[in-house]
PDB file of C-alpha atoms in Angstrom:
ATOM      1  CA  UNK A 194       0.000   0.000   0.000  1.00 65.00           C
ATOM      2  CA  UNK A 195       2.903   2.402   0.601  1.00 80.00           C
ATOM      3  CA  UNK A 196       3.646   2.491  -3.127  1.00 84.00           C
ATOM      4  CA  UNK A 197      -0.030   3.020  -3.975  1.00 91.00           C
ATOM      5  CA  UNK A 198      -0.376   6.020  -1.664  1.00 93.00           C
ATOM      6  CA  UNK A 199       2.943   7.431  -2.861  1.00 94.00           C
ATOM      7  CA  UNK A 200       1.673   7.187  -6.443  1.00 96.00           C
ATOM      8  CA  UNK A 201      -1.437   9.130  -5.414  1.00 97.00           C
ATOM      9  CA  UNK A 202       0.754  11.845  -3.847  1.00 96.00           C
ATOM     10  CA  UNK A 203       2.469  12.186  -7.224  1.00 95.00           C
ATOM     11  CA  UNK A 204      -0.943  12.634  -8.883  1.00 94.00           C
ATOM     12  CA  UNK A 205      -1.800  15.304  -6.293  1.00 93.00           C
ATOM     13  CA  UNK A 206       1.445  17.153  -6.918  1.00 90.00           C
ATOM     14  CA  UNK A 207       0.779  17.065 -10.671  1.00 90.00           C
ATOM     15  CA  UNK A 208      -2.741  18.452 -10.008  1.00 86.00           C
ATOM     16  CA  UNK A 209      -4.340  15.429 -11.657  1.00 90.00           C
ATOM     17  CA  UNK A 210      -7.489  15.670  -9.551  1.00 88.00           C
ATOM     18  CA  UNK A 211      -9.674  13.118 -11.320  1.00 88.00           C
ATOM     19  CA  UNK A 212      -6.946  10.488 -11.336  1.00 93.00           C
ATOM     20  CA  UNK A 213      -6.120  11.127  -7.679  1.00 94.00           C
ATOM     21  CA  UNK A 214      -9.802  10.950  -6.710  1.00 93.00           C
ATOM     22  CA  UNK A 215     -10.262   7.641  -8.519  1.00 94.00           C
ATOM     23  CA  UNK A 216      -7.120   6.176  -6.955  1.00 96.00           C
ATOM     24  CA  UNK A 217      -8.080   7.359  -3.460  1.00 97.00           C
ATOM     25  CA  UNK A 218     -11.610   6.003  -3.843  1.00 95.00           C
ATOM     26  CA  UNK A 219     -10.325   2.607  -4.903  1.00 96.00           C
ATOM     27  CA  UNK A 220      -7.715   2.432  -2.130  1.00 97.00           C
ATOM     28  CA  UNK A 221     -10.095   3.702   0.558  1.00 97.00           C
ATOM     29  CA  UNK A 222     -12.813   1.222  -0.432  1.00 95.00           C
ATOM     30  CA  UNK A 223     -10.346  -1.635   0.053  1.00 95.00           C
ATOM     31  CA  UNK A 224      -9.986  -0.804   3.773  1.00 95.00           C
ATOM     32  CA  UNK A 225     -12.095   1.967   5.290  1.00 95.00           C
ATOM     33  CA  UNK A 226     -10.426   1.432   8.678  1.00 96.00           C
ATOM     34  CA  UNK A 227      -6.986   2.430   7.427  1.00 96.00           C
ATOM     35  CA  UNK A 228      -6.487   5.803   9.078  1.00 97.00           C
ATOM     36  CA  UNK A 229      -3.494   6.796   6.950  1.00 96.00           C
ATOM     37  CA  UNK A 230      -5.501   6.405   3.738  1.00 97.00           C
ATOM     38  CA  UNK A 231      -8.566   8.076   5.287  1.00 98.00           C
ATOM     39  CA  UNK A 232      -6.628  11.179   6.388  1.00 97.00           C
ATOM     40  CA  UNK A 233      -4.923  11.736   3.050  1.00 97.00           C
ATOM     41  CA  UNK A 234      -8.129  11.102   1.092  1.00 97.00           C
ATOM     42  CA  UNK A 235     -10.114  13.397   3.386  1.00 97.00           C
ATOM     43  CA  UNK A 236      -7.515  16.137   3.205  1.00 97.00           C
ATOM     44  CA  UNK A 237      -7.278  15.803  -0.582  1.00 95.00           C
ATOM     45  CA  UNK A 238     -11.033  16.368  -0.809  1.00 94.00           C
ATOM     46  CA  UNK A 239     -10.855  19.360   1.532  1.00 95.00           C
ATOM     47  CA  UNK A 240      -8.113  21.049  -0.490  1.00 92.00           C
ATOM     48  CA  UNK A 241      -9.694  20.068  -3.829  1.00 90.00           C
ATOM     49  CA  UNK A 242     -12.816  22.066  -2.951  1.00 86.00           C
ATOM     50  CA  UNK A 243     -10.722  25.248  -3.026  1.00 80.00           C
ATOM     51  CA  UNK A 244      -8.036  24.304  -5.544  1.00 75.00           C
ATOM     52  CA  UNK A 245      -9.817  22.158  -8.106  1.00 70.00           C
ATOM     53  CA  UNK A 246     -10.668  23.264 -11.617  1.00 62.00           C
ATOM     54  CA  UNK A 247     -14.374  23.971 -12.103  1.00 63.00           C
ATOM     55  CA  UNK A 248     -14.900  21.022 -14.468  1.00 61.00           C
ATOM     56  CA  UNK A 249     -13.684  18.670 -11.709  1.00 64.00           C
ATOM     57  CA  UNK A 250     -16.312  19.967  -9.292  1.00 53.00           C
ATOM     58  CA  UNK A 251     -19.117  19.298 -11.758  1.00 55.00           C
ATOM     59  CA  UNK A 252     -18.011  15.670 -11.985  1.00 56.00           C
ATOM     60  CA  UNK A 253     -18.635  14.995  -8.296  1.00 70.00           C
ATOM     61  CA  UNK A 254     -20.149  16.746  -5.312  1.00 82.00           C
ATOM     62  CA  UNK A 255     -16.952  17.246  -3.345  1.00 85.00           C
ATOM     63  CA  UNK A 256     -18.678  18.784  -0.326  1.00 85.00           C
ATOM     64  CA  UNK A 257     -21.030  15.833   0.002  1.00 90.00           C
ATOM     65  CA  UNK A 258     -18.151  13.349  -0.273  1.00 92.00           C
ATOM     66  CA  UNK A 259     -16.093  15.354   2.233  1.00 94.00           C
ATOM     67  CA  UNK A 260     -18.986  15.364   4.722  1.00 94.00           C
ATOM     68  CA  UNK A 261     -19.497  11.605   4.286  1.00 95.00           C
ATOM     69  CA  UNK A 262     -15.801  10.923   4.829  1.00 97.00           C
ATOM     70  CA  UNK A 263     -15.828  13.132   7.925  1.00 97.00           C
ATOM     71  CA  UNK A 264     -18.754  11.172   9.368  1.00 97.00           C
ATOM     72  CA  UNK A 265     -17.047   7.857   8.604  1.00 97.00           C
ATOM     73  CA  UNK A 266     -13.852   9.100  10.215  1.00 98.00           C
ATOM     74  CA  UNK A 267     -15.725  10.311  13.267  1.00 97.00           C
ATOM     75  CA  UNK A 268     -17.127   6.818  13.784  1.00 97.00           C
ATOM     76  CA  UNK A 269     -13.882   4.949  13.145  1.00 97.00           C
ATOM     77  CA  UNK A 270     -11.177   7.242  14.545  1.00 98.00           C
ATOM     78  CA  UNK A 271     -12.772   9.337  17.302  1.00 96.00           C
ATOM     79  CA  UNK A 272     -10.059   8.381  19.824  1.00 97.00           C
ATOM     80  CA  UNK A 273      -7.203   9.079  17.420  1.00 98.00           C
ATOM     81  CA  UNK A 274      -5.530  12.395  18.276  1.00 98.00           C
ATOM     82  CA  UNK A 275      -4.426  12.960  14.690  1.00 98.00           C
ATOM     83  CA  UNK A 276      -7.990  12.453  13.439  1.00 98.00           C
ATOM     84  CA  UNK A 277      -9.181  15.084  15.917  1.00 98.00           C
ATOM     85  CA  UNK A 278      -6.436  17.430  14.748  1.00 98.00           C
ATOM     86  CA  UNK A 279      -7.000  16.980  10.986  1.00 98.00           C
ATOM     87  CA  UNK A 280     -10.797  17.050  11.199  1.00 98.00           C
ATOM     88  CA  UNK A 281     -10.784  19.843  13.776  1.00 97.00           C
ATOM     89  CA  UNK A 282      -8.461  21.953  11.670  1.00 97.00           C
ATOM     90  CA  UNK A 283     -10.482  21.553   8.480  1.00 96.00           C
ATOM     91  CA  UNK A 284     -13.796  22.199  10.233  1.00 96.00           C
ATOM     92  CA  UNK A 285     -12.494  25.270  12.028  1.00 93.00           C
ATOM     93  CA  UNK A 286     -11.088  26.736   8.791  1.00 93.00           C
ATOM     94  CA  UNK A 287     -14.119  26.092   6.572  1.00 93.00           C
ATOM     95  CA  UNK A 288     -17.139  25.071   8.656  1.00 93.00           C
ATOM     96  CA  UNK A 289     -19.512  26.178   5.876  1.00 91.00           C
ATOM     97  CA  UNK A 290     -18.474  23.100   3.858  1.00 90.00           C
ATOM     98  CA  UNK A 291     -20.092  20.841   6.470  1.00 91.00           C
ATOM     99  CA  UNK A 292     -23.367  22.580   7.250  1.00 87.00           C
ATOM    100  CA  UNK A 293     -24.315  25.221   9.800  1.00 90.00           C
ATOM    101  CA  UNK A 294     -21.329  27.578  10.076  1.00 90.00           C
ATOM    102  CA  UNK A 295     -21.523  28.253  13.823  1.00 91.00           C
ATOM    103  CA  UNK A 296     -22.214  24.637  14.740  1.00 94.00           C
ATOM    104  CA  UNK A 297     -19.317  23.212  12.748  1.00 94.00           C
ATOM    105  CA  UNK A 298     -16.915  25.970  13.764  1.00 93.00           C
ATOM    106  CA  UNK A 299     -17.622  24.941  17.359  1.00 94.00           C
ATOM    107  CA  UNK A 300     -17.223  21.233  16.507  1.00 96.00           C
ATOM    108  CA  UNK A 301     -13.884  22.020  14.844  1.00 96.00           C
ATOM    109  CA  UNK A 302     -12.581  23.819  17.907  1.00 95.00           C
ATOM    110  CA  UNK A 303     -13.788  20.983  20.155  1.00 97.00           C
ATOM    111  CA  UNK A 304     -11.932  18.457  18.005  1.00 98.00           C
ATOM    112  CA  UNK A 305      -8.757  20.546  18.213  1.00 97.00           C
ATOM    113  CA  UNK A 306      -9.101  20.655  21.997  1.00 97.00           C
ATOM    114  CA  UNK A 307      -9.646  16.877  22.070  1.00 98.00           C
ATOM    115  CA  UNK A 308      -6.441  16.364  20.055  1.00 98.00           C
ATOM    116  CA  UNK A 309      -4.491  18.348  22.663  1.00 97.00           C
ATOM    117  CA  UNK A 310      -6.064  16.328  25.467  1.00 98.00           C
ATOM    118  CA  UNK A 311      -5.295  12.995  23.783  1.00 98.00           C
ATOM    119  CA  UNK A 312      -1.688  14.049  23.086  1.00 98.00           C
ATOM    120  CA  UNK A 313      -0.865  16.878  25.500  1.00 97.00           C
ATOM    121  CA  UNK A 314       2.830  16.863  24.538  1.00 97.00           C
ATOM    122  CA  UNK A 315       2.165  17.424  20.836  1.00 98.00           C
ATOM    123  CA  UNK A 316       3.304  20.998  20.324  1.00 97.00           C
ATOM    124  CA  UNK A 317       1.751  21.255  16.836  1.00 97.00           C
ATOM    125  CA  UNK A 318      -1.692  20.421  18.199  1.00 98.00           C
ATOM    126  CA  UNK A 319      -1.184  22.877  21.036  1.00 95.00           C
ATOM    127  CA  UNK A 320      -0.056  25.671  18.704  1.00 95.00           C
ATOM    128  CA  UNK A 321      -3.030  25.216  16.359  1.00 95.00           C
ATOM    129  CA  UNK A 322      -5.471  25.045  19.249  1.00 94.00           C
ATOM    130  CA  UNK A 323      -4.031  28.188  20.857  1.00 93.00           C
ATOM    131  CA  UNK A 324      -4.218  29.912  17.475  1.00 89.00           C
ATOM    132  CA  UNK A 325      -7.910  29.052  17.230  1.00 88.00           C
ATOM    133  CA  UNK A 326      -8.837  30.424  20.659  1.00 84.00           C
ATOM    134  CA  UNK A 327      -9.647  34.124  20.461  1.00 72.00           C
ATOM    135  CA  UNK A 328      -8.700  34.901  24.035  1.00 75.00           C
ATOM    136  CA  UNK A 329      -5.544  32.739  24.135  1.00 72.00           C
ATOM    137  CA  UNK A 330      -2.523  34.273  25.813  1.00 79.00           C
ATOM    138  CA  UNK A 331      -0.389  35.561  22.928  1.00 85.00           C
ATOM    139  CA  UNK A 332       2.824  34.837  24.820  1.00 88.00           C
ATOM    140  CA  UNK A 333       1.887  31.147  25.150  1.00 90.00           C
ATOM    141  CA  UNK A 334       0.882  31.062  21.505  1.00 91.00           C
ATOM    142  CA  UNK A 335       4.171  32.673  20.372  1.00 91.00           C
ATOM    143  CA  UNK A 336       6.160  30.180  22.476  1.00 93.00           C
ATOM    144  CA  UNK A 337       4.222  27.329  20.872  1.00 94.00           C
ATOM    145  CA  UNK A 338       4.973  28.739  17.392  1.00 94.00           C
ATOM    146  CA  UNK A 339       8.705  28.760  18.167  1.00 95.00           C
ATOM    147  CA  UNK A 340       8.698  25.268  19.695  1.00 96.00           C
ATOM    148  CA  UNK A 341       6.546  23.810  16.906  1.00 96.00           C
ATOM    149  CA  UNK A 342       8.597  25.119  13.970  1.00 96.00           C
ATOM    150  CA  UNK A 343      11.165  22.285  13.788  1.00 96.00           C
ATOM    151  CA  UNK A 344       8.466  19.687  14.499  1.00 97.00           C
ATOM    152  CA  UNK A 345       6.322  21.051  11.649  1.00 97.00           C
ATOM    153  CA  UNK A 346       9.222  20.731   9.212  1.00 95.00           C
ATOM    154  CA  UNK A 347       9.917  17.182  10.396  1.00 96.00           C
ATOM    155  CA  UNK A 348       6.314  15.963  10.594  1.00 96.00           C
ATOM    156  CA  UNK A 349       5.226  17.344   7.222  1.00 96.00           C
ATOM    157  CA  UNK A 350       8.406  16.768   5.226  1.00 94.00           C
ATOM    158  CA  UNK A 351       6.835  14.379   2.709  1.00 90.00           C
ATOM    159  CA  UNK A 352       5.059  14.934  -0.583  1.00 91.00           C
ATOM    160  CA  UNK A 353       1.340  15.227  -1.273  1.00 92.00           C
ATOM    161  CA  UNK A 354      -1.175  17.954  -0.582  1.00 94.00           C
ATOM    162  CA  UNK A 355      -1.473  17.340   3.186  1.00 96.00           C
ATOM    163  CA  UNK A 356       2.266  17.708   3.789  1.00 95.00           C
ATOM    164  CA  UNK A 357       2.658  20.627   1.388  1.00 93.00           C
ATOM    165  CA  UNK A 358      -0.281  22.484   2.922  1.00 95.00           C
ATOM    166  CA  UNK A 359       0.728  22.016   6.555  1.00 96.00           C
ATOM    167  CA  UNK A 360       4.371  22.915   5.891  1.00 95.00           C
ATOM    168  CA  UNK A 361       3.144  26.167   4.398  1.00 94.00           C
ATOM    169  CA  UNK A 362       0.533  27.164   7.011  1.00 94.00           C
ATOM    170  CA  UNK A 363       1.911  25.678  10.238  1.00 95.00           C
ATOM    171  CA  UNK A 364       5.481  26.885   9.955  1.00 94.00           C
ATOM    172  CA  UNK A 365       4.685  30.245  11.471  1.00 89.00           C
ATOM    173  CA  UNK A 366       8.063  31.694  12.467  1.00 84.00           C
ATOM    174  CA  UNK A 367       8.054  33.973   9.443  1.00 71.00           C
ATOM    175  CA  UNK A 368       4.482  35.042  10.047  1.00 61.00           C
ATOM    176  CA  UNK A 369       3.119  37.623  12.428  1.00 54.00           C
ATOM    177  CA  UNK A 370       1.902  35.742  15.516  1.00 46.00           C
TER     178      UNK A 370
END
């Protein structure tokens, strides 16, 4: 399976959305309990909603598929800290893709908090959660940004849209915190 997922990452990097979607669908349907496949498929769908060409969107209802994958993930991976982080992040950034804006924004923030509770030593989870809390102490947030920077580079060093995206948005040393 490692080669199959790697091949899909290549399709993502080449912006071959239809081919990547077909490959993800086939791989995911082989084993819906494989978290690694679920997270990359889910994240591909989330980014494709914003990045995809318009003719790709007419082929499939990406929002509906994203919502279905979220619900499946919630059932299968609720106690997985990384699931709570990935799902929480995507919901908190674009809750309107899932339904009622306020409801899903709240769900996203709750999932981010759950990720930090499940893995309290994960500095990336802590940084993202602190960044999502409006009244968070900015000094604690800035410290988390500094501590998380090398971990972000290490954790998201691979190819594919998930790694590329998180390297870009979670490495925050160069950004105003």
